[in-house]
Amino acid sequence: MRILVVGSGGREHALCWAIAASPLCGTLYCAPGNAGIAQEAECVAIGAEDLEGLVAFAREQAIDYVVVGPEAPLVAGLVDRLSEAGIKAFGPTAAAAVLEGSKGFVKDLCAEHGIPTAAYGRFTDPEAAKAFVRAMASEREGAPIVVKADGLAAGKGVVIAESVAAAEAAVEAALSEGAFGAAGAEVVVEEFLEGEEASFFALVDGETALPLATAQDHKRAFDGDSGPNTGGMGAYSPAPVMTPELEARVLAEIVEPTVAAMKAAGRPYKGVLYAGLMITAEGPKLIEYNARFGDPECQVLVMRLMSDLLPALIATSDGVLKSFDLRWYPEPAVTVVMAAEGYPGSYEKGSEIKGLEGLDEDDLMVFHAGTKRGEDGRLLAAGGRVLNVTALGTSVAEAQARAYAAIERIDWPEGFCRRDIGWRAVERERGGS
Ligand code: AMP
Ligand code: GLY
């Protein structure tokens, strides 16, 4: 088959690595890709959001199957455009990607179908939103209030406000000052949920949800889960927080009702459904959906996947997951993100990265995110999150030690990483539970 992967992050490097290993894969392209992806696929200089360019390329190159990594082209309708051109693709249509594209849509869907989530209100009028903030504050004295831009805001659209004044300011910023552009023309104001966060991933073929292995990321920039939120500084799999009992509840109470509701609404969902959850005293509640693989969670999932990924993606698109099964290596995997100094704030691009030669093995992979080759062939940093050092081990502690040993060999003074990725799972291993 002739395959095109869309995207340029660590997730797409991991997807290309897994797809290139499939006997079904003939020629593999990636648009736009990065310096690491170039080892697996032919990179073409078309941006992930250039829908016209991607469809034209897929037509010209007689691509059989397109795998879309990031959310923006999904929400913009890339899968619909490809389908109109007669090209099969992995990922939801725009009508289904609304599960990531509109937080308000998801909240209404949950309310209508009894899916557990935080109490909320949807607003375009700042005065009405602020009145709701005050009413919620008096009901739930002292608790933070969460204000979210409705649309895609590159992970920056959520404010956990510690006071009524801060919540009102967040409402004003989004609705009156356009802080999130069109994505913030509507806001969701919601109740703060207490508990431990967890993620759940499934392949969904319109009707059937096939759970993937569990994985957990680390959203905060610095050790001890401190500092600002990021796209994710590392991940591990399996995630002990997601016990089989909890997974069964999430599937039955949250994911399956969503899949059924989307089908009934004429928006059948096909692709990866990624549920961000809060495990509260009352049980799991939905925080948000993503319409794609997590990044960097995808990197640990593909490391642990024993089955061929490509037929699973195709079965998802073809609606035949019911008879499908996936096998996983029991060994845990850890991925540590190396980011440019300054990330998630401002950072320099163009510094040289050395020492990657000879690091990749079957059970240790350095997946690239923001990297490119200079004209002289040197490897350069070209983004905030730059490398994902990913290892399997017989325990989380061993996988973690192997990833950090590899990092010691990487010569990139302008980069940094967290030193504690997987700490919760390592603690649980030590405690024997
Ligand atoms: P989101 O972009 O919706 O994933 O939100 C970013 C982060 O904000 C989440 O990972 C949570 O840590 C936090 N968050 C969002 N909504 C809530 C909520 N209702 N209660 C508590 N924390 C929340
Ligand atoms: N790692 C979080 C995300 O992909 O959204």
CSV table of C-alpha atoms and ligand atoms in Angstrom, one decimal:
chain,number,residue,atom,x,y,z
A,1,MET,CA,0.0,0.0,0.0
A,2,ARG,CA,1.0,3.6,-0.5
A,3,ILE,CA,0.5,5.4,2.7
A,4,LEU,CA,0.6,9.1,3.8
A,5,VAL,CA,0.9,10.1,7.5
A,6,VAL,CA,0.0,13.7,8.2
A,7,GLY,CA,1.8,15.6,11.0
A,8,SER,CA,5.3,16.4,12.3
A,9,GLY,CA,5.5,15.5,16.0
A,10,GLY,CA,6.8,12.7,18.1
A,11,ARG,CA,3.3,11.0,17.7
A,12,GLU,CA,3.7,11.0,14.0
A,13,HIS,CA,7.3,9.6,14.2
A,14,ALA,CA,6.0,6.8,16.4
A,15,LEU,CA,3.1,6.2,13.9
A,16,CYS,CA,5.5,6.2,10.9
A,17,TRP,CA,7.9,3.8,12.8
A,18,ALA,CA,5.1,1.3,13.5
A,19,ILE,CA,3.5,1.6,10.0
A,20,ALA,CA,6.8,1.3,8.2
A,21,ALA,CA,7.3,-2.1,10.0
A,22,SER,CA,4.0,-3.4,8.6
A,23,PRO,CA,4.2,-5.9,5.7
A,24,LEU,CA,1.2,-4.1,4.2
A,25,CYS,CA,3.2,-0.9,3.9
A,26,GLY,CA,4.8,-0.3,0.5
A,27,THR,CA,5.7,3.3,0.2
A,28,LEU,CA,5.4,5.6,3.2
A,29,TYR,CA,5.2,9.4,2.9
A,30,CYS,CA,4.8,11.9,5.7
A,31,ALA,CA,3.7,15.6,5.4
A,32,PRO,CA,5.5,17.6,6.6
A,33,GLY,CA,7.4,15.2,8.9
A,34,ASN,CA,10.7,15.9,10.7
A,35,ALA,CA,14.3,14.8,10.7
A,36,GLY,CA,13.6,11.6,12.5
A,37,ILE,CA,10.6,10.7,10.4
A,38,ALA,CA,12.8,11.1,7.4
A,39,GLN,CA,14.5,7.8,8.5
A,40,GLU,CA,11.2,6.0,8.1
A,41,ALA,CA,9.3,7.9,5.4
A,42,GLU,CA,9.7,10.2,2.5
A,43,CYS,CA,8.9,13.7,3.9
A,44,VAL,CA,7.0,16.1,1.7
A,45,ALA,CA,6.9,19.8,2.4
A,46,ILE,CA,3.1,20.2,2.8
A,47,GLY,CA,1.8,21.6,6.1
A,48,ALA,CA,-0.6,19.5,8.2
A,49,GLU,CA,-3.3,22.2,7.9
A,50,ASP,CA,-2.9,22.6,4.1
A,51,LEU,CA,-6.0,20.6,3.2
A,52,GLU,CA,-5.9,21.5,-0.5
A,53,GLY,CA,-2.2,20.5,-0.8
A,54,LEU,CA,-2.6,17.3,1.1
A,55,VAL,CA,-5.6,16.1,-1.0
A,56,ALA,CA,-3.8,17.1,-4.3
A,57,PHE,CA,-0.7,15.2,-3.2
A,58,ALA,CA,-2.7,12.1,-2.2
A,59,ARG,CA,-4.4,12.1,-5.6
A,60,GLU,CA,-1.2,12.7,-7.6
A,61,GLN,CA,0.6,10.0,-5.7
A,62,ALA,CA,-2.3,7.5,-5.8
A,63,ILE,CA,-2.2,7.2,-2.0
A,64,ASP,CA,-4.2,4.2,-0.7
A,65,TYR,CA,-4.5,5.3,2.9
A,66,VAL,CA,-3.9,8.5,4.9
A,67,VAL,CA,-3.3,8.5,8.6
A,68,VAL,CA,-4.0,11.9,10.2
A,69,GLY,CA,-2.1,12.6,13.4
A,70,PRO,CA,-3.1,16.1,14.8
A,71,GLU,CA,-6.5,17.5,15.7
A,72,ALA,CA,-6.5,20.7,13.6
A,73,PRO,CA,-6.8,19.0,10.1
A,74,LEU,CA,-9.4,16.6,11.5
A,75,VAL,CA,-11.6,19.4,12.9
A,76,ALA,CA,-11.1,21.3,9.6
A,77,GLY,CA,-12.4,18.3,7.6
A,78,LEU,CA,-9.4,16.6,6.0
A,79,VAL,CA,-10.9,13.2,6.3
A,80,ASP,CA,-14.1,14.4,4.6
A,81,ARG,CA,-12.1,16.1,1.8
A,82,LEU,CA,-10.0,12.9,1.2
A,83,SER,CA,-13.2,10.8,1.2
A,84,GLU,CA,-14.8,13.1,-1.4
A,85,ALA,CA,-11.7,12.5,-3.5
A,86,GLY,CA,-12.1,8.7,-3.1
A,87,ILE,CA,-9.2,8.3,-0.6
A,88,LYS,CA,-9.6,6.3,2.6
A,89,ALA,CA,-8.2,7.9,5.7
A,90,PHE,CA,-7.8,7.2,9.5
A,91,GLY,CA,-9.5,9.7,11.7
A,92,PRO,CA,-12.9,11.2,12.3
A,93,THR,CA,-14.9,13.4,9.9
A,94,ALA,CA,-15.3,17.0,10.9
A,95,ALA,CA,-18.8,16.3,12.1
A,96,ALA,CA,-17.4,13.6,14.5
A,97,ALA,CA,-14.2,15.5,15.4
A,98,VAL,CA,-16.5,18.0,17.1
A,99,LEU,CA,-15.9,15.9,20.2
A,100,GLU,CA,-12.5,17.6,20.4
A,101,GLY,CA,-13.4,20.8,18.4
A,102,SER,CA,-16.3,22.0,20.7
A,103,LYS,CA,-16.3,21.5,24.5
A,104,GLY,CA,-19.8,22.9,24.6
A,105,PHE,CA,-21.0,20.2,22.2
A,106,VAL,CA,-19.5,17.5,24.4
A,107,LYS,CA,-21.1,19.0,27.5
A,108,ASP,CA,-24.6,19.0,25.9
A,109,LEU,CA,-24.1,15.5,24.7
A,110,CYS,CA,-23.1,14.3,28.2
A,111,ALA,CA,-26.1,16.1,29.7
A,112,GLU,CA,-28.5,14.6,27.2
A,113,HIS,CA,-27.2,11.0,27.6
A,114,GLY,CA,-26.4,11.0,31.4
A,115,ILE,CA,-22.7,10.7,30.9
A,116,PRO,CA,-20.9,11.8,34.1
A,117,THR,CA,-19.0,15.1,33.8
A,118,ALA,CA,-18.6,18.4,35.6
A,119,ALA,CA,-21.8,20.6,36.0
A,120,TYR,CA,-21.6,23.5,33.5
A,121,GLY,CA,-23.0,26.3,31.5
A,122,ARG,CA,-22.3,27.5,27.9
A,123,PHE,CA,-22.2,31.2,27.2
A,124,THR,CA,-21.5,33.8,24.5
A,125,ASP,CA,-22.7,36.7,26.6
A,126,PRO,CA,-20.1,37.8,29.2
A,127,GLU,CA,-22.7,39.1,31.7
A,128,ALA,CA,-24.6,35.9,31.7
A,129,ALA,CA,-21.3,33.9,32.1
A,130,LYS,CA,-20.3,36.1,35.0
A,131,ALA,CA,-23.7,35.7,36.7
A,132,PHE,CA,-23.3,31.9,36.4
A,133,VAL,CA,-19.7,32.1,37.8
A,134,ARG,CA,-21.1,34.0,40.9
A,135,ALA,CA,-24.0,31.5,41.3
A,136,MET,CA,-21.6,28.6,41.1
A,137,ALA,CA,-19.2,30.2,43.5
A,138,SER,CA,-21.8,30.7,46.2
A,139,GLU,CA,-23.0,27.1,45.8
A,140,ARG,CA,-19.5,25.7,46.0
A,141,GLU,CA,-17.7,28.0,48.4
A,142,GLY,CA,-13.9,28.2,48.1
A,143,ALA,CA,-13.7,25.8,45.2
A,144,PRO,CA,-11.9,26.9,42.0
A,145,ILE,CA,-14.1,27.5,38.9
A,146,VAL,CA,-13.0,26.3,35.5
A,147,VAL,CA,-13.4,28.6,32.4
A,148,LYS,CA,-12.8,27.0,29.0
A,149,ALA,CA,-12.7,28.4,25.5
A,150,ASP,CA,-15.2,26.3,23.4
A,151,GLY,CA,-13.0,25.6,20.4
A,152,LEU,CA,-9.4,24.5,19.7
A,153,ALA,CA,-6.9,26.7,21.6
A,154,ALA,CA,-3.7,24.7,21.3
A,155,GLY,CA,-4.0,23.5,24.9
A,156,LYS,CA,-4.2,27.1,26.3
A,157,GLY,CA,-7.9,27.6,26.5
A,158,VAL,CA,-8.5,26.3,30.0
A,159,VAL,CA,-8.3,28.5,33.1
A,160,ILE,CA,-8.6,27.0,36.6
A,161,ALA,CA,-9.7,30.2,38.5
A,162,GLU,CA,-9.0,30.3,42.2
A,163,SER,CA,-11.4,33.2,42.8
A,164,VAL,CA,-14.6,34.7,41.4
A,165,ALA,CA,-12.6,37.7,40.2
A,166,ALA,CA,-10.1,35.5,38.3
A,167,ALA,CA,-13.0,33.5,36.8
A,168,GLU,CA,-14.7,36.7,35.7
A,169,ALA,CA,-11.4,38.0,34.2
A,170,ALA,CA,-11.1,34.7,32.2
A,171,VAL,CA,-14.6,35.2,30.9
A,172,GLU,CA,-13.9,38.8,29.9
A,173,ALA,CA,-10.6,37.8,28.3
A,174,ALA,CA,-12.3,35.2,26.1
A,175,LEU,CA,-15.6,36.8,25.3
A,176,SER,CA,-14.8,40.5,25.3
A,177,GLU,CA,-11.1,40.7,24.5
A,178,GLY,CA,-10.9,37.8,22.1
A,179,ALA,CA,-7.9,36.2,23.9
A,180,PHE,CA,-8.5,32.9,22.1
A,181,GLY,CA,-9.8,34.3,18.8
A,182,ALA,CA,-12.7,32.5,17.3
A,183,ALA,CA,-12.1,29.5,19.6
A,184,GLY,CA,-13.1,31.6,22.6
A,185,ALA,CA,-16.2,33.2,21.1
A,186,GLU,CA,-18.1,30.8,23.4
A,187,VAL,CA,-17.0,29.7,26.8
A,188,VAL,CA,-17.9,26.8,29.0
A,189,VAL,CA,-18.0,27.6,32.8
A,190,GLU,CA,-17.8,24.4,34.8
A,191,GLU,CA,-17.4,22.9,38.2
A,192,PHE,CA,-13.9,21.9,39.4
A,193,LEU,CA,-13.5,18.2,39.8
A,194,GLU,CA,-11.4,16.8,42.6
A,195,GLY,CA,-9.5,13.5,42.1
A,196,GLU,CA,-6.7,11.9,40.2
A,197,GLU,CA,-6.5,12.5,36.4
A,198,ALA,CA,-6.4,9.5,34.1
A,199,SER,CA,-6.6,9.0,30.3
A,200,PHE,CA,-8.4,6.3,28.3
A,201,PHE,CA,-7.7,5.5,24.7
A,202,ALA,CA,-9.8,3.4,22.3
A,203,LEU,CA,-10.1,2.7,18.6
A,204,VAL,CA,-13.7,3.4,17.6
A,205,ASP,CA,-15.1,2.3,14.2
A,206,GLY,CA,-18.4,4.1,14.4
A,207,GLU,CA,-20.0,1.5,16.6
A,208,THR,CA,-17.4,-0.6,18.5
A,209,ALA,CA,-14.8,0.7,20.9
A,210,LEU,CA,-11.7,-1.4,21.2
A,211,PRO,CA,-9.7,-0.2,24.2
A,212,LEU,CA,-5.9,0.4,23.7
A,213,ALA,CA,-3.3,-0.2,26.4
A,214,THR,CA,-3.5,2.3,29.2
A,215,ALA,CA,-1.0,5.3,29.3
A,216,GLN,CA,-0.6,8.4,31.4
A,217,ASP,CA,1.2,11.6,30.5
A,218,HIS,CA,2.8,14.3,32.7
A,219,LYS,CA,1.3,17.7,31.7
A,220,ARG,CA,3.4,20.0,33.9
A,221,ALA,CA,6.8,21.3,32.8
A,222,PHE,CA,8.9,20.5,35.9
A,223,ASP,CA,9.7,17.8,38.4
A,224,GLY,CA,7.1,16.9,41.0
A,225,ASP,CA,4.3,17.9,38.6
A,226,SER,CA,5.1,21.6,39.1
A,227,GLY,CA,5.3,24.5,36.7
A,228,PRO,CA,3.1,25.5,33.8
A,229,ASN,CA,1.0,23.1,31.7
A,230,THR,CA,2.6,21.7,28.5
A,231,GLY,CA,1.5,19.4,25.7
A,232,GLY,CA,3.1,16.6,27.8
A,233,MET,CA,6.6,16.1,29.2
A,234,GLY,CA,6.6,12.3,29.2
A,235,ALA,CA,4.4,9.3,29.5
A,236,TYR,CA,4.3,5.7,30.6
A,237,SER,CA,2.3,2.6,29.9
A,238,PRO,CA,0.5,0.8,31.5
A,239,ALA,CA,-1.0,3.3,33.9
A,240,PRO,CA,-1.8,1.6,37.2
A,241,VAL,CA,-4.5,4.2,38.0
A,242,MET,CA,-6.6,2.7,35.1
A,243,THR,CA,-7.5,-0.6,36.7
A,244,PRO,CA,-9.5,-3.2,34.7
A,245,GLU,CA,-12.6,-2.3,36.9
A,246,LEU,CA,-12.2,1.4,36.2
A,247,GLU,CA,-11.6,0.7,32.5
A,248,ALA,CA,-14.9,-1.3,32.4
A,249,ARG,CA,-16.8,1.6,34.0
A,250,VAL,CA,-15.3,4.2,31.7
A,251,LEU,CA,-16.2,2.1,28.7
A,252,ALA,CA,-19.8,1.4,29.9
A,253,GLU,CA,-20.6,4.8,31.5
A,254,ILE,CA,-18.7,7.2,29.3
A,255,VAL,CA,-17.2,5.9,26.0
A,256,GLU,CA,-19.9,3.5,24.8
A,257,PRO,CA,-22.8,5.9,25.4
A,258,THR,CA,-20.8,8.6,23.5
A,259,VAL,CA,-20.2,6.3,20.6
A,260,ALA,CA,-23.9,5.4,20.5
A,261,ALA,CA,-25.0,9.0,20.8
A,262,MET,CA,-22.7,10.1,18.0
A,263,LYS,CA,-24.0,7.4,15.7
A,264,ALA,CA,-27.6,8.3,16.5
A,265,ALA,CA,-26.8,11.9,15.8
A,266,GLY,CA,-25.6,11.0,12.3
A,267,ARG,CA,-22.0,11.8,13.2
A,268,PRO,CA,-20.5,8.3,13.5
A,269,TYR,CA,-17.1,8.5,15.2
A,270,LYS,CA,-14.2,6.7,13.6
A,271,GLY,CA,-10.6,7.0,14.8
A,272,VAL,CA,-8.9,7.1,18.2
A,273,LEU,CA,-11.1,8.4,21.0
A,274,TYR,CA,-9.0,9.8,23.8
A,275,ALA,CA,-10.9,10.5,27.0
A,276,GLY,CA,-9.4,12.8,29.6
A,277,LEU,CA,-10.9,11.8,33.0
A,278,MET,CA,-11.0,12.7,36.6
A,279,ILE,CA,-11.4,9.8,39.0
A,280,THR,CA,-13.6,11.4,41.6
A,281,ALA,CA,-15.0,10.0,44.8
A,282,GLU,CA,-18.3,9.4,42.8
A,283,GLY,CA,-16.5,7.5,40.0
A,284,PRO,CA,-14.9,8.5,36.7
A,285,LYS,CA,-16.0,11.7,35.1
A,286,LEU,CA,-15.2,13.1,31.7
A,287,ILE,CA,-13.0,16.2,31.5
A,288,GLU,CA,-12.6,16.3,27.8
A,289,TYR,CA,-12.3,14.3,24.6
A,290,ASN,CA,-9.5,14.3,22.0
A,291,ALA,CA,-10.1,13.0,18.5
A,292,ARG,CA,-6.5,11.7,18.1
A,293,PHE,CA,-3.7,9.8,19.7
A,294,GLY,CA,-2.1,11.5,22.7
A,295,ASP,CA,1.3,13.0,22.2
A,296,PRO,CA,3.6,11.6,23.9
A,297,GLU,CA,1.2,8.8,25.0
A,298,CYS,CA,1.2,7.4,21.4
A,299,GLN,CA,5.0,6.8,21.7
A,300,VAL,CA,4.7,4.4,24.6
A,301,LEU,CA,1.6,2.7,23.1
A,302,VAL,CA,3.4,1.8,19.8
A,303,MET,CA,6.5,0.5,21.8
A,304,ARG,CA,4.2,-1.9,23.6
A,305,LEU,CA,2.1,-3.0,20.6
A,306,MET,CA,2.9,-6.5,19.5
A,307,SER,CA,0.3,-6.6,16.8
A,308,ASP,CA,0.7,-4.8,13.4
A,309,LEU,CA,-0.8,-1.3,13.9
A,310,LEU,CA,-1.7,-0.7,10.2
A,311,PRO,CA,-4.5,-3.4,9.9
A,312,ALA,CA,-5.9,-2.1,13.2
A,313,LEU,CA,-6.2,1.4,11.8
A,314,ILE,CA,-7.7,0.1,8.6
A,315,ALA,CA,-10.2,-2.0,10.5
A,316,THR,CA,-11.2,1.1,12.4
A,317,SER,CA,-11.9,3.0,9.1
A,318,ASP,CA,-13.7,0.0,7.6
A,319,GLY,CA,-16.0,-0.4,10.6
A,320,VAL,CA,-14.9,-4.0,11.4
A,321,LEU,CA,-13.3,-3.7,14.9
A,322,LYS,CA,-15.9,-6.1,16.4
A,323,SER,CA,-13.8,-9.1,15.2
A,324,PHE,CA,-10.5,-7.4,15.9
A,325,ASP,CA,-8.0,-8.0,18.7
A,326,LEU,CA,-4.8,-6.3,19.7
A,327,ARG,CA,-1.9,-7.9,21.5
A,328,TRP,CA,0.5,-5.9,23.7
A,329,TYR,CA,3.9,-6.7,25.2
A,330,PRO,CA,3.6,-7.0,29.0
A,331,GLU,CA,6.7,-4.9,29.5
A,332,PRO,CA,6.1,-1.3,30.6
A,333,ALA,CA,7.3,1.6,28.4
A,334,VAL,CA,8.4,5.1,29.4
A,335,THR,CA,9.0,8.1,27.2
A,336,VAL,CA,10.8,11.2,28.3
A,337,VAL,CA,10.4,14.4,26.4
A,338,MET,CA,13.5,16.6,25.8
A,339,ALA,CA,12.3,20.1,25.2
A,340,ALA,CA,14.1,23.4,24.3
A,341,GLU,CA,15.1,25.5,27.4
A,342,GLY,CA,12.2,27.9,27.9
A,343,TYR,CA,9.4,25.7,26.7
A,344,PRO,CA,6.4,26.1,27.2
A,345,GLY,CA,7.2,29.8,27.1
A,346,SER,CA,9.6,31.3,24.5
A,347,TYR,CA,12.6,29.3,23.4
A,348,GLU,CA,15.4,29.4,20.8
A,349,LYS,CA,15.4,27.3,17.7
A,350,GLY,CA,18.4,26.1,15.7
A,351,SER,CA,20.7,24.6,18.4
A,352,GLU,CA,22.6,21.5,17.4
A,353,ILE,CA,21.8,18.1,18.8
A,354,LYS,CA,24.5,15.4,18.9
A,355,GLY,CA,25.0,11.9,20.2
A,356,LEU,CA,21.9,10.2,18.8
A,357,GLU,CA,23.9,7.7,16.7
A,358,GLY,CA,23.6,4.2,17.8
A,359,LEU,CA,20.9,4.9,20.4
A,360,ASP,CA,18.0,3.3,18.6
A,361,GLU,CA,17.4,-0.4,19.3
A,362,ASP,CA,14.3,-2.7,19.2
A,363,ASP,CA,13.3,-1.6,22.7
A,364,LEU,CA,14.8,1.9,22.8
A,365,MET,CA,13.7,4.6,20.3
A,366,VAL,CA,14.4,8.3,20.1
A,367,PHE,CA,11.3,9.6,18.4
A,368,HIS,CA,11.8,13.1,17.0
A,369,ALA,CA,9.3,16.0,17.5
A,370,GLY,CA,10.7,19.4,16.6
A,371,THR,CA,13.8,18.5,14.7
A,372,LYS,CA,15.2,19.3,11.2
A,373,ARG,CA,18.4,18.9,9.3
A,374,GLY,CA,20.5,21.9,8.6
A,375,GLU,CA,21.8,22.4,5.1
A,376,ASP,CA,25.1,20.9,6.2
A,377,GLY,CA,23.3,17.8,7.5
A,378,ARG,CA,23.6,18.7,11.2
A,379,LEU,CA,20.6,17.8,13.4
A,380,LEU,CA,18.9,21.0,14.7
A,381,ALA,CA,16.2,21.7,17.3
A,382,ALA,CA,13.2,23.2,15.5
A,383,GLY,CA,10.4,23.3,18.1
A,384,GLY,CA,9.5,23.3,21.8
A,385,ARG,CA,9.2,19.6,22.4
A,386,VAL,CA,12.1,18.1,20.4
A,387,LEU,CA,12.9,14.5,21.3
A,388,ASN,CA,11.0,11.6,22.9
A,389,VAL,CA,13.4,9.1,24.4
A,390,THR,CA,11.3,5.9,24.7
A,391,ALA,CA,12.3,2.6,26.4
A,392,LEU,CA,10.8,-0.7,27.3
A,393,GLY,CA,11.9,-2.4,30.5
A,394,THR,CA,10.9,-5.3,32.7
A,395,SER,CA,9.5,-2.8,35.2
A,396,VAL,CA,8.6,0.9,34.9
A,397,ALA,CA,11.7,1.6,37.0
A,398,GLU,CA,13.9,-0.2,34.5
A,399,ALA,CA,12.3,1.4,31.5
A,400,GLN,CA,12.8,4.8,33.2
A,401,ALA,CA,16.4,4.0,34.0
A,402,ARG,CA,17.1,3.0,30.4
A,403,ALA,CA,15.4,6.2,29.0
A,404,TYR,CA,17.5,8.4,31.3
A,405,ALA,CA,20.7,6.4,30.5
A,406,ALA,CA,20.1,7.2,26.8
A,407,ILE,CA,19.5,10.9,27.6
A,408,GLU,CA,22.9,11.0,29.3
A,409,ARG,CA,24.4,10.1,25.9
A,410,ILE,CA,22.6,12.9,24.1
A,411,ASP,CA,24.6,16.0,23.7
A,412,TRP,CA,22.2,19.0,23.6
A,413,PRO,CA,23.0,21.7,26.2
A,414,GLU,CA,20.1,23.8,25.1
A,415,GLY,CA,17.6,21.2,26.0
A,416,PHE,CA,16.0,20.0,29.3
A,417,CYS,CA,13.8,17.2,30.5
A,418,ARG,CA,11.9,16.2,33.6
A,419,ARG,CA,13.9,13.7,35.8
A,420,ASP,CA,10.9,12.0,37.3
A,421,ILE,CA,8.8,10.7,34.4
A,422,GLY,CA,6.8,7.6,35.6
A,423,TRP,CA,7.2,8.5,39.3
A,424,ARG,CA,3.7,7.5,40.4
A,425,ALA,CA,4.0,4.1,38.7
A,426,VAL,CA,7.5,3.6,40.1
A,427,GLU,CA,6.2,4.4,43.6
A,428,ARG,CA,3.4,1.9,43.2
A,429,GLU,CA,6.0,-0.8,42.0
A,430,ARG,CA,8.1,-0.1,45.1
A,431,GLY,CA,5.0,-0.3,47.4
A,432,GLY,CA,4.2,-3.6,45.8
A,433,SER,CA,0.6,-2.5,44.8
B,1,AMP,P1,-8.3,20.2,29.1
B,1,AMP,O1,-7.7,21.1,28.0
B,1,AMP,O2,-9.8,20.3,29.1
B,1,AMP,O3,-7.7,18.8,29.2
B,1,AMP,O4,-7.9,20.9,30.5
B,1,AMP,C1,-6.6,21.0,30.8
B,1,AMP,C2,-6.4,20.5,32.2
B,1,AMP,O5,-7.2,21.4,33.1
B,1,AMP,C3,-6.9,19.1,32.5
B,1,AMP,O6,-5.9,18.2,32.2
B,1,AMP,C4,-7.2,19.2,34.0
B,1,AMP,O7,-6.0,19.1,34.7
B,1,AMP,C5,-7.7,20.6,34.2
B,1,AMP,N1,-9.2,20.6,34.2
B,1,AMP,C6,-10.0,20.8,33.1
B,1,AMP,N2,-11.3,20.8,33.5
B,1,AMP,C7,-11.3,20.5,34.8
B,1,AMP,C8,-12.3,20.4,35.8
B,1,AMP,N3,-13.6,20.5,35.5
B,1,AMP,N4,-12.0,20.1,37.1
B,1,AMP,C9,-10.6,20.0,37.4
B,1,AMP,N5,-9.6,20.1,36.5
B,1,AMP,C10,-9.9,20.4,35.3
B,2,GLY,N1,-0.4,14.6,26.0
B,2,GLY,C1,-1.7,15.2,25.9
B,2,GLY,C2,-2.3,15.3,24.6
B,2,GLY,O1,-1.9,14.8,23.6
B,2,GLY,O2,-3.3,16.1,24.5
